[in-house]
mmCIF file of C-alpha atoms in Angstrom:
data_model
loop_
_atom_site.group_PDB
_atom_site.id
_atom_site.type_symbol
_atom_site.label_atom_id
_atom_site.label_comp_id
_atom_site.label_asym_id
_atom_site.label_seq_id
_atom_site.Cartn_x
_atom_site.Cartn_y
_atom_site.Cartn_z
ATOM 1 C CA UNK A 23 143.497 156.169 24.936
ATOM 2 C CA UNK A 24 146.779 154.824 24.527
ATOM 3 C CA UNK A 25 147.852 151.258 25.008
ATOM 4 C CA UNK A 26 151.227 150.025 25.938
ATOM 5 C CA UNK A 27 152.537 147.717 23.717
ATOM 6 C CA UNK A 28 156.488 147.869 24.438
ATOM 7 C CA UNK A 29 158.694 149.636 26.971
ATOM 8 C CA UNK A 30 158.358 152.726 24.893
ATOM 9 C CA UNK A 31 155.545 151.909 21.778
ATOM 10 C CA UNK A 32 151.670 152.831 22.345
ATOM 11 C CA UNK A 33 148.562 151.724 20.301
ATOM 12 C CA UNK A 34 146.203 153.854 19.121
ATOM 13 C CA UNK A 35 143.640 151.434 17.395
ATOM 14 C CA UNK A 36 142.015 152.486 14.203
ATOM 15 C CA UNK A 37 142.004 151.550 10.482
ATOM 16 C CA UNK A 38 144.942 151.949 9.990
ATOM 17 C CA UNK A 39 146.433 151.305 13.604
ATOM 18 C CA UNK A 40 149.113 154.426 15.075
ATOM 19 C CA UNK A 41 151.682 153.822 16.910
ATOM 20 C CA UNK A 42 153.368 155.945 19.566
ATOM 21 C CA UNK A 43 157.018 155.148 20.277
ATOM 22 C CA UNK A 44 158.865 157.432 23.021
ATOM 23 C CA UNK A 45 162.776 158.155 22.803
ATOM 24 C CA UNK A 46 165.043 160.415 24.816
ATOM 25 C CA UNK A 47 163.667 163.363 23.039
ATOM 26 C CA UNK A 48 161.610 162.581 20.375
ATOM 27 C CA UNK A 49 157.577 161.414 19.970
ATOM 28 C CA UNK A 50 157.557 159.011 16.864
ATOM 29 C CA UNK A 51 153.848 159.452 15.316
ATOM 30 C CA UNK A 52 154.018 155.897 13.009
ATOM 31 C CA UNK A 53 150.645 156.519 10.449
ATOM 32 C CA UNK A 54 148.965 158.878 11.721
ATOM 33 C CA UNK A 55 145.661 157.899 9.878
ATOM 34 C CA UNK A 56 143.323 159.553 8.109
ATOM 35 C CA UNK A 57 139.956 160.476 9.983
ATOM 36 C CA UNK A 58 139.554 164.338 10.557
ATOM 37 C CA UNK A 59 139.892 164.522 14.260
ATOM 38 C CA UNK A 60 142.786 162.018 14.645
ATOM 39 C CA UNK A 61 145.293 164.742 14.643
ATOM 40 C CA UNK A 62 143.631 166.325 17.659
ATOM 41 C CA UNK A 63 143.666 162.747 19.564
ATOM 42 C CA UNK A 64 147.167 162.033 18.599
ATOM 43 C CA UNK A 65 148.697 165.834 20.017
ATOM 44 C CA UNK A 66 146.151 165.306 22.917
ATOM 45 C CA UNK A 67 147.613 162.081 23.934
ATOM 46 C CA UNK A 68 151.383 163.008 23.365
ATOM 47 C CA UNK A 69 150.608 165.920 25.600
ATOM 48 C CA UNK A 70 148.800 164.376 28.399
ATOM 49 C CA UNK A 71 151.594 161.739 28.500
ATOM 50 C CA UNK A 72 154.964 163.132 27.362
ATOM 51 C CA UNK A 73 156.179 166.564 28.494
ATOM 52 C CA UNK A 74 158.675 168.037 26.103
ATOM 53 C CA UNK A 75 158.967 165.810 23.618
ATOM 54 C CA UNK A 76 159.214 167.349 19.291
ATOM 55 C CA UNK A 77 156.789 164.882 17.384
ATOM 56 C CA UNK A 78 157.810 163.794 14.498
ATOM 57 C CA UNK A 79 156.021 161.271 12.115
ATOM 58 C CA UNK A 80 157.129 157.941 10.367
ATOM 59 C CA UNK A 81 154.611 156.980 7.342
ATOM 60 C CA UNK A 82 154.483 153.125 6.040
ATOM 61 C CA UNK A 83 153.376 154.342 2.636
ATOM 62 C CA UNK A 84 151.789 157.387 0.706
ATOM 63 C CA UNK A 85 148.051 156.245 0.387
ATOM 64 C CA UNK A 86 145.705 158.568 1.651
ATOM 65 C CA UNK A 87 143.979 156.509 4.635
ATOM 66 C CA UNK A 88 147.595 156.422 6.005
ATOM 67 C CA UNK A 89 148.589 159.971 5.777
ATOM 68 C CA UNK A 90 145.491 162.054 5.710
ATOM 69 C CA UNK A 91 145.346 163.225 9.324
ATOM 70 C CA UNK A 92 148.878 165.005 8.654
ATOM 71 C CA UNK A 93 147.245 167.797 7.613
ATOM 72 C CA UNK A 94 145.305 168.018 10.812
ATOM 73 C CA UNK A 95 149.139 167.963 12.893
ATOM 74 C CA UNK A 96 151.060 170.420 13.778
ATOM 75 C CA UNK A 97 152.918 171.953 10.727
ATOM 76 C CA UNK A 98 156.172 172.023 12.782
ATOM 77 C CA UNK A 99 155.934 168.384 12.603
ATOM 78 C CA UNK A 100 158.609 166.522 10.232
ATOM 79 C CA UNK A 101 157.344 163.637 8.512
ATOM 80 C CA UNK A 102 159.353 160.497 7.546
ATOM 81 C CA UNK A 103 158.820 158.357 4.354
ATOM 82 C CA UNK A 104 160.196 156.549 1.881
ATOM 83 C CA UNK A 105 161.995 157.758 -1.108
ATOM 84 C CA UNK A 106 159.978 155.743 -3.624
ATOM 85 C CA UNK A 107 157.074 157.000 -1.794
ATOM 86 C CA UNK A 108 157.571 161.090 -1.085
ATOM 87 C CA UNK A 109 156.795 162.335 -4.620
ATOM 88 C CA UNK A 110 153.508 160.616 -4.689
ATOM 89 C CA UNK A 111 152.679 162.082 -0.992
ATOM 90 C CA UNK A 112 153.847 165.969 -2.071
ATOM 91 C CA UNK A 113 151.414 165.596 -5.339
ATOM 92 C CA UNK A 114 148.381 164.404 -5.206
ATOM 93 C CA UNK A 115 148.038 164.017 -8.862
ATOM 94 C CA UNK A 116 150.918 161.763 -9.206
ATOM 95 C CA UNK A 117 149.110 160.407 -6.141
ATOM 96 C CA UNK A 118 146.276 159.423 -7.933
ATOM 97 C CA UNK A 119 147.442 157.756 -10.711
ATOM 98 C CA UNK A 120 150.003 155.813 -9.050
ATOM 99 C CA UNK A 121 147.142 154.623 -6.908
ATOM 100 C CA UNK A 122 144.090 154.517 -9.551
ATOM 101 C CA UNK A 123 146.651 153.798 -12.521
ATOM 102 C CA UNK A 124 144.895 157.440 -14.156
ATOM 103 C CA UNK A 125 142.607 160.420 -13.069
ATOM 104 C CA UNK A 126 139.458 158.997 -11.214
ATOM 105 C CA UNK A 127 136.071 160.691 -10.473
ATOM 106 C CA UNK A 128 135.691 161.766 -7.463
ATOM 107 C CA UNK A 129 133.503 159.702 -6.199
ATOM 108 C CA UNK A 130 135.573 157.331 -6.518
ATOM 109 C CA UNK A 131 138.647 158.774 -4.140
ATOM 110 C CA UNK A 132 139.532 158.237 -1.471
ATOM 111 C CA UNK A 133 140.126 161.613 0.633
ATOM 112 C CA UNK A 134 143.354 163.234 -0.915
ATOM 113 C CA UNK A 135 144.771 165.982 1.057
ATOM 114 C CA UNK A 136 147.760 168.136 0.084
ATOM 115 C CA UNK A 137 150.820 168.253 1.908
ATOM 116 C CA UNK A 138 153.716 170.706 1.619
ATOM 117 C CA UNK A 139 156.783 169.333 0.061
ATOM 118 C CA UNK A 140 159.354 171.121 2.265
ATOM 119 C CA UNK A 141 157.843 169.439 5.445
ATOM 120 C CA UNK A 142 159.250 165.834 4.333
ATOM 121 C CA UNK A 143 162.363 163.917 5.181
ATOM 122 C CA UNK A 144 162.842 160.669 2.953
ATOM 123 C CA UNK A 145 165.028 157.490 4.590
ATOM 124 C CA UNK A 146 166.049 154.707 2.727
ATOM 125 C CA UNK A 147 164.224 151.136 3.087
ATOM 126 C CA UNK A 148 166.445 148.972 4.940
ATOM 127 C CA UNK A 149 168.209 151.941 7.193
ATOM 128 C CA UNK A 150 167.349 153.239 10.641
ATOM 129 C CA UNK A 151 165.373 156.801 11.690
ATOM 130 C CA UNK A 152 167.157 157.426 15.083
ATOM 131 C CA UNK A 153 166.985 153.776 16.304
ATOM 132 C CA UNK A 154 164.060 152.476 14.434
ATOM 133 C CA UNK A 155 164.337 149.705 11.927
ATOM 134 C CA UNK A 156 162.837 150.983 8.324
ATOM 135 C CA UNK A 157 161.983 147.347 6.727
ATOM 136 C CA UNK A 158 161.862 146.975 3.169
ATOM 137 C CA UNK A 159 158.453 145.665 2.666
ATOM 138 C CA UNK A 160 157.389 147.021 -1.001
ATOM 139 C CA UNK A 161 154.636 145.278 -3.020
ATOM 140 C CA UNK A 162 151.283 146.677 -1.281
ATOM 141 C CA UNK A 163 152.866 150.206 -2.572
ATOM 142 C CA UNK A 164 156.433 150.603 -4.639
ATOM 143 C CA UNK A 165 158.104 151.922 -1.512
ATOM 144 C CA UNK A 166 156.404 150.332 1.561
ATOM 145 C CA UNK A 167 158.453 150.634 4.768
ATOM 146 C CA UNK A 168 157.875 148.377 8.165
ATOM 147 C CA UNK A 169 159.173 149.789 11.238
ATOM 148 C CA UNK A 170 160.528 147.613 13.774
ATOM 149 C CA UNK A 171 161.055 149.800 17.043
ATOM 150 C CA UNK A 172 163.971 148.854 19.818
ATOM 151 C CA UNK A 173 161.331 147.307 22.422
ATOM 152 C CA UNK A 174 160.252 144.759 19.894
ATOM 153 C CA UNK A 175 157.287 146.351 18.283
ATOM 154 C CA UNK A 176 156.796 145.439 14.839
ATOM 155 C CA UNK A 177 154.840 147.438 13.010
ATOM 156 C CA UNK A 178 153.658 145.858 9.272
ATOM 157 C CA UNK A 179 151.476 148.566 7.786
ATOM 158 C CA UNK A 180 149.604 146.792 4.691
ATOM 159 C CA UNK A 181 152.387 144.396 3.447
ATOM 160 C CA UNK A 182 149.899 141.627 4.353
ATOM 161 C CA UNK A 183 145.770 141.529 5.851
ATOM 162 C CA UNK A 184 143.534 139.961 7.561
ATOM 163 C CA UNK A 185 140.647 138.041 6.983
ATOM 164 C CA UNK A 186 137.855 140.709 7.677
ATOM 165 C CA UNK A 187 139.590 142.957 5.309
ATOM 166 C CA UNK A 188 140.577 140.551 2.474
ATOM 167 C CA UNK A 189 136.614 139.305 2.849
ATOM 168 C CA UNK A 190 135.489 142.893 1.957
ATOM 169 C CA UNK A 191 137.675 143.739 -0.693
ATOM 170 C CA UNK A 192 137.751 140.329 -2.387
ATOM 171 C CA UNK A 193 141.271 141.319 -3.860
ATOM 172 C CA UNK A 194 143.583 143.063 -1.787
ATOM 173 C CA UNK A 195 146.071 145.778 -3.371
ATOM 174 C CA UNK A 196 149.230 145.175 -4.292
ATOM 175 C CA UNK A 197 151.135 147.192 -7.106
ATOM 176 C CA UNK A 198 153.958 144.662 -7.321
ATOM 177 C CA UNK A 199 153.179 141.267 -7.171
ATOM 178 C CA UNK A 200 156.599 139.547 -6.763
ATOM 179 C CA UNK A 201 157.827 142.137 -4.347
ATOM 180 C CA UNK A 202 154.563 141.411 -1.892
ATOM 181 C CA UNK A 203 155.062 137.802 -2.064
ATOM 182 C CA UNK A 204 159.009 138.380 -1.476
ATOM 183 C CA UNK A 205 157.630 140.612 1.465
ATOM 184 C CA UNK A 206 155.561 138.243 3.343
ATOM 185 C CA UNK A 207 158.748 135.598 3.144
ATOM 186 C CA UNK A 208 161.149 138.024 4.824
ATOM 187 C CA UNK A 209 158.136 138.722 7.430
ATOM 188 C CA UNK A 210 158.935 134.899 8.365
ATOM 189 C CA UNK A 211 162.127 134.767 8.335
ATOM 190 C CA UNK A 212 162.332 138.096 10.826
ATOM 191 C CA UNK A 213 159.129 137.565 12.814
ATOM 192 C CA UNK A 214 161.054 136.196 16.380
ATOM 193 C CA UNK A 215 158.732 135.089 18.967
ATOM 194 C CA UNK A 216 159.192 138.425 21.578
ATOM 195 C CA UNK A 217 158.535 140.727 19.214
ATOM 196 C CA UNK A 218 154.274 142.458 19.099
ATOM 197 C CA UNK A 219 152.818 142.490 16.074
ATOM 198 C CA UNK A 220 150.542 145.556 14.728
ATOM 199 C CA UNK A 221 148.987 145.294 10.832
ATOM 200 C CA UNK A 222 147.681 148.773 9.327
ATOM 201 C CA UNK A 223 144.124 147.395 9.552
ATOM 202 C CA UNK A 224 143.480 144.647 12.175
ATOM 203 C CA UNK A 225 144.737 143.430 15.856
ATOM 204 C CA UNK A 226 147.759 143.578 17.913
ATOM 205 C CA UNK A 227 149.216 139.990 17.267
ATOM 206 C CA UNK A 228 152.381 137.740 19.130
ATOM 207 C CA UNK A 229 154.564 136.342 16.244
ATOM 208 C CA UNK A 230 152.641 132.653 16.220
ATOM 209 C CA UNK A 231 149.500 134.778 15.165
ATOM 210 C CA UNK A 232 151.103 136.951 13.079
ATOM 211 C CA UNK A 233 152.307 134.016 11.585
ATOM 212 C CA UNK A 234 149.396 131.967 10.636
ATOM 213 C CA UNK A 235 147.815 134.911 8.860
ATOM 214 C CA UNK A 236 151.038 135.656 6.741
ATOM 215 C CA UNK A 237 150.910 131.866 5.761
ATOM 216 C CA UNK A 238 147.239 132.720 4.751
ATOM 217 C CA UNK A 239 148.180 135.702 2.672
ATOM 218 C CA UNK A 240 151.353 134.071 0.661
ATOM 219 C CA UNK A 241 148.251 131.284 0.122
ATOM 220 C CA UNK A 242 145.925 134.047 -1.222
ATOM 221 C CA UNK A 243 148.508 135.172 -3.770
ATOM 222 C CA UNK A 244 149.415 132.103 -5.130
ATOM 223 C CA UNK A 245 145.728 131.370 -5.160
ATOM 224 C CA UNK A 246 145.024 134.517 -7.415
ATOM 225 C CA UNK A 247 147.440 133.964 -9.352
ATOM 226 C CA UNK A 248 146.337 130.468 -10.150
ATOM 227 C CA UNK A 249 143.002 132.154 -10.627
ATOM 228 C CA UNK A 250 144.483 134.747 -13.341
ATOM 229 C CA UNK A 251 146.091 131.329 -15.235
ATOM 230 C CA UNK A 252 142.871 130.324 -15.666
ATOM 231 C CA UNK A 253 141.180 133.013 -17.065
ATOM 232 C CA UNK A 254 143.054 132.799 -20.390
ATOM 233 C CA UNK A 255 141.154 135.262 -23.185
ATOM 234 C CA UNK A 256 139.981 137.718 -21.173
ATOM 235 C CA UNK A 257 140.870 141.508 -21.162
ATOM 236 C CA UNK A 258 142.744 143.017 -17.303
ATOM 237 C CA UNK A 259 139.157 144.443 -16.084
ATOM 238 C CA UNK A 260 137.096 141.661 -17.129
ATOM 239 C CA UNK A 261 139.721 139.151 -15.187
ATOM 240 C CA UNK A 262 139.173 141.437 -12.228
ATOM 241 C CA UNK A 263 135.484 141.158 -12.512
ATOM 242 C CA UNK A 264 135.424 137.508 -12.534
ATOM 243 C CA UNK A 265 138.047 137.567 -9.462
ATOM 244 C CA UNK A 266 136.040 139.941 -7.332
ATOM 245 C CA UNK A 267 132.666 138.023 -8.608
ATOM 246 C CA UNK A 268 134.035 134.659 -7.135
ATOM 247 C CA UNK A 269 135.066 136.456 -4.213
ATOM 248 C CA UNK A 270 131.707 137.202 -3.762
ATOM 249 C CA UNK A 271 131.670 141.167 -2.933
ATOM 250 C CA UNK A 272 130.017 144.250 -3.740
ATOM 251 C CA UNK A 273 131.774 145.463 -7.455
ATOM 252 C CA UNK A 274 132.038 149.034 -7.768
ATOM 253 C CA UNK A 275 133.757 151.307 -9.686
ATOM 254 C CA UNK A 276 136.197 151.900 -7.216
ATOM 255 C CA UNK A 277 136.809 147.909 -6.637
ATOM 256 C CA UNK A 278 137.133 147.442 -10.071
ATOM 257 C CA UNK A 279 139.936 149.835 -10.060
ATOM 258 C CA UNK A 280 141.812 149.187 -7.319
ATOM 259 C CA UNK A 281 141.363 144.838 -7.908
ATOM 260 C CA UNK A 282 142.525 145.977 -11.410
ATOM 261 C CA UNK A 283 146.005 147.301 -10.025
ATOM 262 C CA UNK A 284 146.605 144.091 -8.246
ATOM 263 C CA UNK A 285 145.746 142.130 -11.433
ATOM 264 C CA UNK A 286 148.178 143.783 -13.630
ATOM 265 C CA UNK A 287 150.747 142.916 -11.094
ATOM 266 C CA UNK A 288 149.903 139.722 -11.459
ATOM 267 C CA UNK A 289 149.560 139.834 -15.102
ATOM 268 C CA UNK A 290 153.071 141.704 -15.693
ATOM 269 C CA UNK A 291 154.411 138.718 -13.668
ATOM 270 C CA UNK A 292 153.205 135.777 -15.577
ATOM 271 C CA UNK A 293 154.048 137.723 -18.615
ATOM 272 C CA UNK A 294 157.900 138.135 -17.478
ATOM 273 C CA UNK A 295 157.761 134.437 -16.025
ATOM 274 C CA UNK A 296 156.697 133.616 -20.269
ATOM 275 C CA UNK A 297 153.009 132.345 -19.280
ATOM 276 C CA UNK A 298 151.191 135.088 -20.775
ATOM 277 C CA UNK A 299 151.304 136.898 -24.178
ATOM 278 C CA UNK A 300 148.854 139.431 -25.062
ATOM 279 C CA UNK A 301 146.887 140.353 -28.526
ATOM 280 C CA UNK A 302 144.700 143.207 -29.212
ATOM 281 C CA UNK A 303 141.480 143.673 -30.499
ATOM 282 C CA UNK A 304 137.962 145.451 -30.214
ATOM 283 C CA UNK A 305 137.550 144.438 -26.067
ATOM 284 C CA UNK A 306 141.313 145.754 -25.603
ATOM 285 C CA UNK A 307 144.498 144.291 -24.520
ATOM 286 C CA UNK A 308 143.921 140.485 -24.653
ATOM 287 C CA UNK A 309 145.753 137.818 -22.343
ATOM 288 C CA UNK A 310 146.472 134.929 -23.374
ATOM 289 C CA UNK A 311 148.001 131.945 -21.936
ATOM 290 C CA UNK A 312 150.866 130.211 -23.706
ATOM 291 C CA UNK A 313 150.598 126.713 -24.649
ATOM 292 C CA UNK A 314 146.789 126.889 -25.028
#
């Protein structure tokens, strides 16, 4: 069932969120999702609502639980995303290891689906898709776009969580640690107080909420990566074990994985910013902190 959020944006709730924005002639499907029959709720709700309308689809990011239910849309549909992104979205191998690092087992995936590389339309981040605002919000994923719609609905994807999620996970993912922090500060400076709020995973926010929890997440990184400072000595995956162990989660496989990306974001930082250098021996790659 659709909620009204703006003038002319709908909710859909789920993990992730979709949101239904209305033009003259045009259904915008933002993230789709990724469960089996969400195609077949999406094209039942655009029908029931909007006569004569093309659908077309606007994607925050290329990971899976974002994307997934394309397959189950219309193949006439023409899906939006990033440059940065589109390569890892047409191939699921490159796919993988931009989101695993390397080939996984498959127990460990997440469900990958293929997608046809003809179907996709990139935009640039910062530009406009027929009156919606693509925001440059990169650091959960190397091309992470925002979409900010004309009736003030801002739509954040997974440039920043909340704290049901972060409490599962322990550490969220980010690829690129300085471009999510950078992220989060823009969110401030945009975030005006008419605009609606809708994260990837969590609720429909005003700005003053949305707010708070971005303060919590620029907190979080600067706490991890206080946390990573401290753990001088240690190899990337035993780091992450001790970050998701104080963090007091269930460590699996796929958590160490995932943590790990967000680690070596962290790590490459400090390392450019001079307050790591690595050595190498029988455990692996070793980090070490200067001055100690």
């Amino acid at each position: 069932m659709l909620q009204r959020l703006g003038e002319r944006t709908y909710l859909i709730k789920g993990s992730p969120n979709t949101l239904i924005h209305e033009t003259a002639d045009k259904i915008f499907v933002i993230d789709p999702g990724s469960e089996k029959d969400r195609g077949n709720i999406i094209t039942k709700e655009v029908t029931q609502n909007f006569e004569n309308r093309k659908i077309e689809v606007l994607l925050s990011h290329s990971h899976s639980d974002h994307v997934a239910a394309l397959a189950t849309l219309d193949q006439d549909i023409t899906p939006y995303i990033s440059e940065q992104e589109i390569s890892a979205l047409i191939d699921i191998k490159t796919r993988k290891a931009l989101t695993y690092s390397a080939s996984a087992p498959s127990k460990m995936l997440y469900r990958f689906v293929d997608h046809s590389p003809e179907r996709f339309k990139p935009f640039k981040l910062g530009s406009r898709v027929e009156g919606v605002e693509v925001v440059d919000l990169r650091g959960h994923s190397l091309g992470h776009a925002g979409f900010l719609t004309s009736d003030g609905v801002f739509y954040t994807g997974d440039s920043f969580f909340g704290d049901r999620l972060i409490s599962s996970v322990g550490v969220p993912y980010y690829a690129d640690y300085e471009g999510a922090v950078s992220s989060l500060l823009k969110l401030k400076e945009l975030l005006c107080d008419d605009y609606v709020v809708v994260m990837g995973h969590g609720l429909v926010m005003d700005c003053k909420e949305a707010l708070n929890i971005i303060d919590m997440n620029i907190r979080l990184m600067e706490e991890m990566k206080e946390r990573v400072l401290g753990l001088s000595g240690l190899t990337e995956q035993e780091i992450t074990y001790r970050l998701l162990k104080s963090a007091n989660v269930n460590i699996t496989e796929s958590s160490l994985i995932l943590g790990g990306v967000t680690v070596r974001a962290i790590l490459s930082y400090l390392a450019n910013e001079g307050a790591f250098q690595t050595k190498v021996d029988e455990r692996g790659i070793i980090w070490m902190r200067v001055g100690r």
